[in-house]
XYZ file of C-alpha atoms in Angstrom:
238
model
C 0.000 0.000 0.000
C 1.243 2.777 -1.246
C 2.090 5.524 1.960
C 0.072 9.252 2.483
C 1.928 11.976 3.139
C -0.002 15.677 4.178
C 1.105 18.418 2.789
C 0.160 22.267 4.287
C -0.336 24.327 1.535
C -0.470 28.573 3.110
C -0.693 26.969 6.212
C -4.823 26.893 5.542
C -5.543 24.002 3.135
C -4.061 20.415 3.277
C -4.056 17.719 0.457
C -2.717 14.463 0.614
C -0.321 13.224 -2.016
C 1.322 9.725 -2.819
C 4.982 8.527 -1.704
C 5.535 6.411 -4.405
C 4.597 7.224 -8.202
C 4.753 5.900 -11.566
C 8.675 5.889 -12.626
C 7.268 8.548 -15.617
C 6.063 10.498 -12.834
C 8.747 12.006 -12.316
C 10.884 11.082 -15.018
C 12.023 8.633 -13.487
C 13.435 10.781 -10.291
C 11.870 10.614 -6.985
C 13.105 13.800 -5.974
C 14.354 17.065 -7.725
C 17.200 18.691 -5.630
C 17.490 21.823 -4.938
C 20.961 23.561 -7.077
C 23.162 26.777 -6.277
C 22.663 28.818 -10.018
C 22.798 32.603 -10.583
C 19.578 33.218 -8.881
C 20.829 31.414 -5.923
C 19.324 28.373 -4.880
C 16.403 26.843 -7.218
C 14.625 23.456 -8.090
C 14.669 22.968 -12.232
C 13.297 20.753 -14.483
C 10.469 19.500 -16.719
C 8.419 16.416 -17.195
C 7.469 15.361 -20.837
C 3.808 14.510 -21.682
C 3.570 12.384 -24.871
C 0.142 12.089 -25.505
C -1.521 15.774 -24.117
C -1.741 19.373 -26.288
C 0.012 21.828 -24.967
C -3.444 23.483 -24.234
C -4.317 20.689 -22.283
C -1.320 20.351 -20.123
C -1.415 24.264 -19.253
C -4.785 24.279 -18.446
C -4.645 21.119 -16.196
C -1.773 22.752 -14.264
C -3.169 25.797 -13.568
C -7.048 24.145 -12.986
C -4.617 22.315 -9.781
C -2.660 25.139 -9.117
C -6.533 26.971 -8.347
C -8.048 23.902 -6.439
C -4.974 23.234 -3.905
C -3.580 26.681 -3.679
C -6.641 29.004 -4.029
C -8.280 30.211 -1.247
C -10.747 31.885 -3.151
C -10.487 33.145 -6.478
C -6.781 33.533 -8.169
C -5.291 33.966 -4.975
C -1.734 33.639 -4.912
C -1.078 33.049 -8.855
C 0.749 35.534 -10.509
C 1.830 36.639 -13.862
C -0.837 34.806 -16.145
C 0.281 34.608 -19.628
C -2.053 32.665 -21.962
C 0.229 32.861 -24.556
C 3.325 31.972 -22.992
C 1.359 29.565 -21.185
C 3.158 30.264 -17.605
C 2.240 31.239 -14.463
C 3.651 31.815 -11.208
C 2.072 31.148 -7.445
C 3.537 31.389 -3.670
C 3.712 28.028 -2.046
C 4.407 27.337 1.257
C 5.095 24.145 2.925
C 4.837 22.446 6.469
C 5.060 18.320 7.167
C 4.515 17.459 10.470
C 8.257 16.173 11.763
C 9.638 16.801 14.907
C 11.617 20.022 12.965
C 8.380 21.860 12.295
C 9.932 24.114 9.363
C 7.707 26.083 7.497
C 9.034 26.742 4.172
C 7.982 29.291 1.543
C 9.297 29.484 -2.312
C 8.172 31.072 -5.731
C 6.687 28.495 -8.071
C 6.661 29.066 -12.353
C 5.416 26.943 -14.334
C 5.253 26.958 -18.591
C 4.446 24.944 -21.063
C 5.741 24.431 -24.702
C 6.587 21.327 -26.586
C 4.228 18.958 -24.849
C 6.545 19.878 -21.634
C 6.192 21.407 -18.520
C 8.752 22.954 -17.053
C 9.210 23.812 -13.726
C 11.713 26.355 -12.138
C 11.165 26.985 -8.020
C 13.219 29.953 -6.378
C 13.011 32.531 -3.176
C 13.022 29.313 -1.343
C 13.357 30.498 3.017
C 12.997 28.294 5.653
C 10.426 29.334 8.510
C 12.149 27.400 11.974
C 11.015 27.505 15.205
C 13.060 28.449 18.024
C 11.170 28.627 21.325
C 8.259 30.847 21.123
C 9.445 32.492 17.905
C 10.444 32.017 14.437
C 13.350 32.815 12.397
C 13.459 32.676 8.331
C 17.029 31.916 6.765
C 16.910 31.858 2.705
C 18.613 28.926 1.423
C 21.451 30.888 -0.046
C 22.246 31.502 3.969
C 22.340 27.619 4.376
C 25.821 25.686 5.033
C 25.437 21.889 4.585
C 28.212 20.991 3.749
C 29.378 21.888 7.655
C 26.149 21.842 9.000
C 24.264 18.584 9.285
C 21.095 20.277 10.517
C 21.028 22.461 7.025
C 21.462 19.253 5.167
C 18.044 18.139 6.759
C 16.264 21.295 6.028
C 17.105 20.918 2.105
C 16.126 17.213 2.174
C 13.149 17.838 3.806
C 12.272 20.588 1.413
C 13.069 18.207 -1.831
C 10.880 15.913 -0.526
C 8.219 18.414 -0.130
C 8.517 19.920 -3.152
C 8.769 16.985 -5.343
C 5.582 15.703 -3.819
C 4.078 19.052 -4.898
C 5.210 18.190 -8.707
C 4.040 15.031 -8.572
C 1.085 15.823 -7.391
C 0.578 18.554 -10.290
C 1.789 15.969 -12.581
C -0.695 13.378 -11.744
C -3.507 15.691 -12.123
C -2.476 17.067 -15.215
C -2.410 12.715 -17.041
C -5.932 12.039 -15.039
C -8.147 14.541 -14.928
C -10.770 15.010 -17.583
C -10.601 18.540 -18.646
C -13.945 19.680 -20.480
C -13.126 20.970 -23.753
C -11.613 24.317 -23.577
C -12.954 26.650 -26.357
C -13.243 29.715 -25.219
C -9.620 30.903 -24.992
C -10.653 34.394 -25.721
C -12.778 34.995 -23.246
C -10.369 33.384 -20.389
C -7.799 35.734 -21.373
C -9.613 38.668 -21.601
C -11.644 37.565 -17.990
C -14.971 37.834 -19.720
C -18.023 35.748 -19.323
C -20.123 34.122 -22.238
C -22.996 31.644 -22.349
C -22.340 28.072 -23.637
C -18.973 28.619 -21.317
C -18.195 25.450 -19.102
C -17.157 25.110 -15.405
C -13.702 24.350 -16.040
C -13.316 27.581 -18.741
C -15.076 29.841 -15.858
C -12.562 28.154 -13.455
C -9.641 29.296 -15.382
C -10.853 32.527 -16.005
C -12.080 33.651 -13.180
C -10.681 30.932 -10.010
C -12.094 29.530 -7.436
C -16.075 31.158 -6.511
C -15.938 32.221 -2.990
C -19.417 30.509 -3.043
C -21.443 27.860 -4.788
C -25.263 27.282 -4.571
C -27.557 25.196 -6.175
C -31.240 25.729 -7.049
C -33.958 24.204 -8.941
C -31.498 22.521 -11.208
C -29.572 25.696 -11.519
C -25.751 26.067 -9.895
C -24.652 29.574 -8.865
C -21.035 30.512 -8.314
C -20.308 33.917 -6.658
C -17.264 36.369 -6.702
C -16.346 39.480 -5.337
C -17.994 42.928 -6.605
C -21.174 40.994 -7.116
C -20.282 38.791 -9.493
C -22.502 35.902 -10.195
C -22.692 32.815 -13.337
C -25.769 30.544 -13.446
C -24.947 26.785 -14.625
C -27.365 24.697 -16.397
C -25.824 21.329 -16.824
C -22.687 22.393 -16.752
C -22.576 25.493 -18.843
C -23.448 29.216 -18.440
C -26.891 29.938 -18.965
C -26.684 33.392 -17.670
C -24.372 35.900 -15.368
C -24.615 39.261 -13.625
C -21.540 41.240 -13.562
């Protein structure tokens, strides 16, 4: 059986994410370590999908991105770009070990050539020391003399290669609706016939849902409403 591991996300929301993947997971890596470059210390890399449109893989990513990092809307994504296909979102992390680090890192993501690559940077680590905190970057870390530094960094590349995973696995199972609309998520508008999943990437997570007489209602801030009928806007008030 394969072991569950929880993973904090903004110390709010928790998912839970699987130990041991698929060897194409993670091209065939269980972790991704984290590398001195010249913006300091950073996790790289990219994982191939053979079979997926570009489109597809993008939207996928940032669809997870919104459901595990969202508190409400876009919430912590940054610098969109439909036609670069990035994105970037803060990401912090916490595993309950007897270290309690917190850590917190910059996340961008593109796509391009049935890839996504991956590049994760600002990386501090949050660490308790009696009844406060102290956050070192990782550029401040010494583990090559310092044996507690050298756990911080694992622990973090375990972390954070669960997080990949995690988007990786979404992105090869779930079953995006078909995405038409490409306009109208780029420019943030709203049109009938638009599905849950376009809405979803153009708009985030609804800080409410309600459902009526066959009718669903998602709700956003500056009274913003869209009314579903089987799965597609039938109307919206904006």
């Amino acid at each position: 059986m394969n072991k569950v591991t929880t993973i904090v996300l903004s110390g709010i929301f928790a998912f839970h994410v699987s130990s041991i993947y698929a060897q194409n997971t993670l091209e065939g890596n269980s972790t991704y370590p984290v590398t001195t470059s010249n913006q300091g210390c950073v996790v790289n890399g990219f994982t191939t999908f053979d079979d997926l449109t570009d489109e597809t893989i993008f939207a996928n990513s940032l669809l997870w991105t919104i459901n595990n990092i969202c508190t409400s809307e876009r919430e912590n994504i940054q610098e969109i770009s439909l036609a670069k296909k990035s994105f970037s979102f803060a990401l912090s992390l916490a595993q309950e070990t007897k270290s309690k680090n917190n850590y917190h890192c910059n996340v961008k993501l593109q796509v391009g050539d049935g890839r996504l690559v991956f590049l994760i940077n600002d990386i501090t680590v949050e660490s308790p020391i009696l009844m406060i905190s102290k956050t070192t970057a990782f550029e401040k870390l010494q583990p090559e003399k310092k044996e507690g530094h050298k756990t911080i960094i694992k622990e973090f590349e375990d972390l954070e290669s669960k997080v990949i995973a995690s988007i990786v696995d979404y992105i090869n199972t779930n079953e995006l609706k078909p995405i038409t609309h490409w306009e109208e998520i780029s420019s943030g508008q709203v049109s009938k016939g638009m599905n849950e999943d376009e809405c979803m990437l153009a708009f985030g997570k609804p800080i409410g849902i309600t459902e009526s007489n066959g009718e669903t209602q998602w709700m956003y801030s500056g009274s913003f409403y869209i009314f579903f009928k089987e799965g597609v806007v039938s109307s919206f008030i904006k």
